[in-house]
Amino acid sequence: MKIAPSILSADFLQLGAQVSEALEAGVRRIHIDVMDGHFVPNLSMGPLVVAALRPLAERAGAVLEVHLMIADPDRYLDAFSRAGATAMTVHVEACPHLHRTVAAIRSLAAQPGVAINPATPIAALDEILPDVDVALLMSVDPGFGGQAFIAGTIDKVARLRAELRRRRLDHVEIEVDGGVGAENIAALAEAGMTIAVCGTSVFDPHAPVATNIRSLRVACGLHAFSQES
Ligand code: DX5
Ligand code: ZN
């Protein structure tokens, strides 16, 4: 089980320091939420932020993952790749030609991921699962950090993990995004989640980033420090 801190909840005046702290705590996947004000109601960041974090990620051998909550993501894949993104996740709901989009991500030597919203059934992933590295289940409607976790996601993870096992696609990561914290991370991992996106629960200003990461690991019975891959 890996933790992918979502920088949407970071202190942007201290972004480099906070990401460094997460990397020093052994995290090896940084989640960057890209929003366009169309697919989701909010606006956030673009390739410039990816490029700024690139030296930190490269030094640590970490993946920079962009979660593209944008309409027509095909237009921006090259730009994110050039900026240093090594994993790119697009939404089923935003991609009419999903197979082509996933192939384009693969051709840029990035890990392709496909996301579905809470009300989208996992059957929407059926045809694309053999082509992806990551299936991302949203556990809130995308657009904002700090929203309440939708409890039905735990069962959704279990159903997707069973389907992946049945089709001998166990290597596909199941990533869960939205409202993940110490109170639900163990149940999600138990159900088959392998990547936990954690925004508020990692960048909660009440404690240092490294302490928050340790608490999440301990909540799922893991060693407080581990160098993730
Ligand atoms: C929501 C984003 C998430 C968000 C998670 O649209 O995709 O990655 O930052 O934040 P928390 O963990 O606070 O729900
Ligand atoms: Zn996200």
CSV table of C-alpha atoms and ligand atoms in Angstrom, one decimal:
chain,number,residue,atom,x,y,z
A,1,MET,CA,0.0,0.0,0.0
A,2,LYS,CA,1.4,3.3,-1.1
A,3,ILE,CA,0.5,6.8,0.0
A,4,ALA,CA,0.2,9.5,-2.7
A,5,PRO,CA,0.0,12.9,-1.0
A,6,SER,CA,-2.3,15.3,-3.0
A,7,ILE,CA,-0.6,18.7,-3.0
A,8,LEU,CA,-4.0,20.4,-3.5
A,9,SER,CA,-4.1,20.6,0.3
A,10,ALA,CA,-0.5,21.7,0.8
A,11,ASP,CA,0.6,25.2,2.0
A,12,PHE,CA,1.5,26.7,-1.4
A,13,LEU,CA,3.9,29.2,0.3
A,14,GLN,CA,5.9,26.1,1.4
A,15,LEU,CA,5.2,23.7,-1.4
A,16,GLY,CA,8.8,22.6,-2.0
A,17,ALA,CA,9.5,22.1,1.7
A,18,GLN,CA,6.2,20.2,2.2
A,19,VAL,CA,6.8,17.9,-0.8
A,20,SER,CA,10.4,17.3,0.4
A,21,GLU,CA,9.1,16.4,3.8
A,22,ALA,CA,6.8,13.8,2.3
A,23,LEU,CA,9.6,12.4,0.1
A,24,GLU,CA,11.9,12.2,3.2
A,25,ALA,CA,9.1,10.2,4.9
A,26,GLY,CA,9.5,7.6,2.2
A,27,VAL,CA,6.6,8.5,-0.1
A,28,ARG,CA,7.4,7.9,-3.8
A,29,ARG,CA,4.3,9.2,-5.6
A,30,ILE,CA,3.1,12.8,-5.6
A,31,HIS,CA,-0.5,13.5,-6.7
A,32,ILE,CA,-1.1,16.7,-8.6
A,33,ASP,CA,-4.8,17.7,-9.2
A,34,VAL,CA,-5.4,19.5,-12.4
A,35,MET,CA,-8.8,21.2,-12.8
A,36,ASP,CA,-10.2,23.3,-15.6
A,37,GLY,CA,-13.4,24.9,-14.4
A,38,HIS,CA,-15.3,22.8,-16.9
A,39,PHE,CA,-15.1,19.1,-16.1
A,40,VAL,CA,-15.1,20.2,-12.4
A,41,PRO,CA,-16.2,23.5,-11.0
A,42,ASN,CA,-12.8,24.5,-9.6
A,43,LEU,CA,-9.5,25.7,-11.1
A,44,SER,CA,-6.2,24.6,-9.9
A,45,MET,CA,-2.7,24.0,-11.4
A,46,GLY,CA,-1.0,23.1,-14.6
A,47,PRO,CA,2.3,22.0,-16.1
A,48,LEU,CA,4.3,24.8,-14.4
A,49,VAL,CA,3.7,23.3,-11.0
A,50,VAL,CA,4.7,19.8,-12.3
A,51,ALA,CA,7.9,21.4,-13.8
A,52,ALA,CA,8.7,23.1,-10.4
A,53,LEU,CA,8.4,19.8,-8.5
A,54,ARG,CA,10.3,17.8,-11.1
A,55,PRO,CA,13.9,18.2,-9.6
A,56,LEU,CA,12.6,17.1,-6.2
A,57,ALA,CA,10.9,14.0,-7.6
A,58,GLU,CA,13.8,13.1,-9.8
A,59,ARG,CA,16.3,13.3,-7.0
A,60,ALA,CA,14.1,10.9,-4.9
A,61,GLY,CA,13.1,8.6,-7.8
A,62,ALA,CA,9.5,9.5,-7.2
A,63,VAL,CA,6.5,9.4,-9.6
A,64,LEU,CA,4.8,12.7,-10.4
A,65,GLU,CA,1.2,11.8,-11.1
A,66,VAL,CA,-1.2,14.2,-12.7
A,67,HIS,CA,-4.9,13.7,-12.1
A,68,LEU,CA,-6.5,15.4,-15.1
A,69,MET,CA,-9.9,16.6,-14.1
A,70,ILE,CA,-10.2,18.4,-17.4
A,71,ALA,CA,-12.3,18.2,-20.5
A,72,ASP,CA,-10.4,17.0,-23.6
A,73,PRO,CA,-7.2,15.9,-21.7
A,74,ASP,CA,-5.6,14.8,-25.0
A,75,ARG,CA,-4.7,18.4,-25.7
A,76,TYR,CA,-2.4,18.6,-22.7
A,77,LEU,CA,-0.7,15.2,-22.5
A,78,ASP,CA,2.4,16.4,-24.3
A,79,ALA,CA,2.7,19.5,-22.1
A,80,PHE,CA,2.5,17.5,-18.9
A,81,SER,CA,4.9,14.9,-20.2
A,82,ARG,CA,7.4,17.6,-21.1
A,83,ALA,CA,7.0,19.2,-17.6
A,84,GLY,CA,7.9,15.8,-16.0
A,85,ALA,CA,4.7,13.9,-15.3
A,86,THR,CA,5.4,10.2,-15.2
A,87,ALA,CA,1.9,9.0,-14.5
A,88,MET,CA,-1.3,10.5,-16.0
A,89,THR,CA,-4.8,9.7,-15.0
A,90,VAL,CA,-7.8,10.7,-17.1
A,91,HIS,CA,-11.5,10.4,-16.4
A,92,VAL,CA,-13.8,8.0,-18.3
A,93,GLU,CA,-16.4,10.7,-18.1
A,94,ALA,CA,-14.2,13.2,-20.0
A,95,CYS,CA,-12.8,10.9,-22.7
A,96,PRO,CA,-15.0,9.7,-25.6
A,97,HIS,CA,-12.0,8.0,-27.2
A,98,LEU,CA,-10.5,6.5,-24.1
A,99,HIS,CA,-8.5,3.8,-25.8
A,100,ARG,CA,-6.7,6.3,-27.9
A,101,THR,CA,-6.0,8.6,-24.9
A,102,VAL,CA,-4.6,5.7,-22.9
A,103,ALA,CA,-2.4,4.7,-25.8
A,104,ALA,CA,-1.1,8.3,-26.1
A,105,ILE,CA,-0.1,8.3,-22.4
A,106,ARG,CA,1.7,5.0,-22.8
A,107,SER,CA,3.5,6.4,-25.9
A,108,LEU,CA,4.8,9.2,-23.7
A,109,ALA,CA,6.4,6.6,-21.4
A,110,ALA,CA,4.0,7.6,-18.6
A,111,GLN,CA,1.9,5.2,-16.5
A,112,PRO,CA,-1.7,5.4,-17.8
A,113,GLY,CA,-4.5,5.7,-15.2
A,114,VAL,CA,-8.2,5.9,-15.7
A,115,ALA,CA,-10.6,7.4,-13.1
A,116,ILE,CA,-14.3,7.1,-12.4
A,117,ASN,CA,-16.6,9.3,-10.4
A,118,PRO,CA,-18.5,7.9,-7.4
A,119,ALA,CA,-21.7,7.5,-9.4
A,120,THR,CA,-20.0,5.8,-12.4
A,121,PRO,CA,-20.2,2.0,-12.1
A,122,ILE,CA,-17.0,-0.1,-12.3
A,123,ALA,CA,-18.4,-1.7,-15.5
A,124,ALA,CA,-17.3,1.5,-17.2
A,125,LEU,CA,-13.7,0.3,-16.8
A,126,ASP,CA,-14.3,-3.2,-18.2
A,127,GLU,CA,-12.8,-2.8,-21.7
A,128,ILE,CA,-9.9,-0.6,-20.7
A,129,LEU,CA,-8.6,-2.5,-17.7
A,130,PRO,CA,-6.1,-4.6,-19.7
A,131,ASP,CA,-4.5,-1.3,-20.9
A,132,VAL,CA,-4.0,0.6,-17.7
A,133,ASP,CA,-1.5,0.6,-14.8
A,134,VAL,CA,-3.9,2.3,-12.4
A,135,ALA,CA,-7.7,2.3,-11.9
A,136,LEU,CA,-8.7,5.3,-9.8
A,137,LEU,CA,-11.9,5.2,-7.9
A,138,MET,CA,-13.1,8.6,-6.7
A,139,SER,CA,-14.6,8.5,-3.2
A,140,VAL,CA,-15.9,12.1,-3.5
A,141,ASP,CA,-17.1,14.0,-6.5
A,142,PRO,CA,-13.9,15.6,-7.9
A,143,GLY,CA,-13.2,19.3,-7.6
A,144,PHE,CA,-12.3,20.1,-4.0
A,145,GLY,CA,-10.1,18.8,-1.2
A,146,GLY,CA,-11.4,18.1,2.2
A,147,GLN,CA,-14.8,16.5,1.3
A,148,ALA,CA,-16.5,13.6,3.2
A,149,PHE,CA,-15.6,10.1,2.1
A,150,ILE,CA,-18.4,8.2,0.4
A,151,ALA,CA,-18.6,5.0,2.4
A,152,GLY,CA,-19.8,2.8,-0.5
A,153,THR,CA,-16.3,3.1,-2.1
A,154,ILE,CA,-15.0,0.3,0.2
A,155,ASP,CA,-17.3,-2.2,-1.4
A,156,LYS,CA,-16.6,-0.8,-4.9
A,157,VAL,CA,-12.9,-1.4,-4.3
A,158,ALA,CA,-13.6,-5.0,-3.2
A,159,ARG,CA,-15.7,-5.6,-6.3
A,160,LEU,CA,-13.0,-4.1,-8.6
A,161,ARG,CA,-10.2,-6.1,-6.9
A,162,ALA,CA,-12.2,-9.4,-7.4
A,163,GLU,CA,-12.8,-8.5,-11.0
A,164,LEU,CA,-9.1,-7.9,-11.6
A,165,ARG,CA,-8.2,-11.2,-9.9
A,166,ARG,CA,-10.8,-13.0,-12.0
A,167,ARG,CA,-9.2,-11.6,-15.2
A,168,ARG,CA,-5.6,-12.2,-14.0
A,169,LEU,CA,-5.0,-8.4,-14.0
A,170,ASP,CA,-3.7,-8.3,-10.4
A,171,HIS,CA,-0.9,-6.0,-11.3
A,172,VAL,CA,-3.4,-3.1,-11.9
A,173,GLU,CA,-3.2,-0.7,-9.0
A,174,ILE,CA,-6.4,0.4,-7.4
A,175,GLU,CA,-6.1,4.0,-6.3
A,176,VAL,CA,-8.7,5.7,-4.1
A,177,ASP,CA,-9.0,9.5,-4.0
A,178,GLY,CA,-11.1,11.7,-1.7
A,179,GLY,CA,-11.6,11.8,2.0
A,180,VAL,CA,-9.1,9.1,2.7
A,181,GLY,CA,-7.6,9.3,6.2
A,182,ALA,CA,-6.7,7.3,9.3
A,183,GLU,CA,-10.4,6.3,9.9
A,184,ASN,CA,-10.9,4.5,6.6
A,185,ILE,CA,-7.4,3.7,5.1
A,186,ALA,CA,-7.2,0.2,6.7
A,187,ALA,CA,-10.6,-0.9,5.4
A,188,LEU,CA,-9.7,0.4,1.9
A,189,ALA,CA,-6.4,-1.4,1.9
A,190,GLU,CA,-8.1,-4.6,3.1
A,191,ALA,CA,-10.6,-4.3,0.3
A,192,GLY,CA,-7.8,-4.1,-2.3
A,193,MET,CA,-6.7,-0.5,-2.6
A,194,THR,CA,-2.9,-0.2,-3.4
A,195,ILE,CA,-2.5,3.6,-3.7
A,196,ALA,CA,-4.2,6.0,-1.2
A,197,VAL,CA,-4.4,9.6,-2.3
A,198,CYS,CA,-4.3,11.7,0.8
A,199,GLY,CA,-4.7,15.5,0.7
A,200,THR,CA,-6.0,16.9,3.9
A,201,SER,CA,-4.9,13.9,6.0
A,202,VAL,CA,-1.2,14.4,4.9
A,203,PHE,CA,-1.1,18.2,4.8
A,204,ASP,CA,-3.2,18.8,7.9
A,205,PRO,CA,-1.4,21.8,9.5
A,206,HIS,CA,-1.9,20.5,13.0
A,207,ALA,CA,1.0,18.2,12.7
A,208,PRO,CA,4.1,17.9,10.6
A,209,VAL,CA,3.7,16.2,7.2
A,210,ALA,CA,6.0,13.3,8.3
A,211,THR,CA,3.9,12.7,11.4
A,212,ASN,CA,0.7,12.6,9.4
A,213,ILE,CA,2.2,10.1,7.0
A,214,ARG,CA,3.4,7.9,9.9
A,215,SER,CA,-0.1,8.0,11.4
A,216,LEU,CA,-1.7,6.8,8.1
A,217,ARG,CA,0.8,3.9,7.9
A,218,VAL,CA,0.2,2.9,11.5
A,219,ALA,CA,-3.5,3.0,10.9
A,220,CYS,CA,-3.2,0.3,8.4
A,221,GLY,CA,-0.8,-1.8,10.5
A,222,LEU,CA,2.3,-0.8,8.5
A,223,HIS,CA,5.7,0.1,9.8
A,224,ALA,CA,5.7,3.9,10.6
A,225,PHE,CA,8.6,4.4,8.2
A,226,SER,CA,8.9,2.7,4.9
A,227,GLN,CA,10.6,3.6,1.7
A,228,GLU,CA,7.8,3.1,-0.9
A,229,SER,CA,8.4,2.2,-4.5
B,1,DX5,C1,-10.5,16.0,-5.4
B,1,DX5,C2,-9.0,15.7,-5.7
B,1,DX5,C3,-8.3,15.0,-4.6
B,1,DX5,C4,-8.2,15.8,-3.4
B,1,DX5,C5,-8.2,14.9,-2.2
B,1,DX5,O1,-11.1,16.4,-6.5
B,1,DX5,O2,-9.0,14.8,-6.9
B,1,DX5,O3,-7.1,14.5,-5.0
B,1,DX5,O4,-7.1,16.7,-3.3
B,1,DX5,O5,-8.2,15.7,-1.1
B,1,DX5,P1,-8.7,15.0,0.3
B,1,DX5,O6,-7.8,13.9,0.6
B,1,DX5,O7,-8.6,16.2,1.2
B,1,DX5,O8,-10.1,14.6,0.1
B,2,ZN,ZN,-7.0,13.8,-7.2
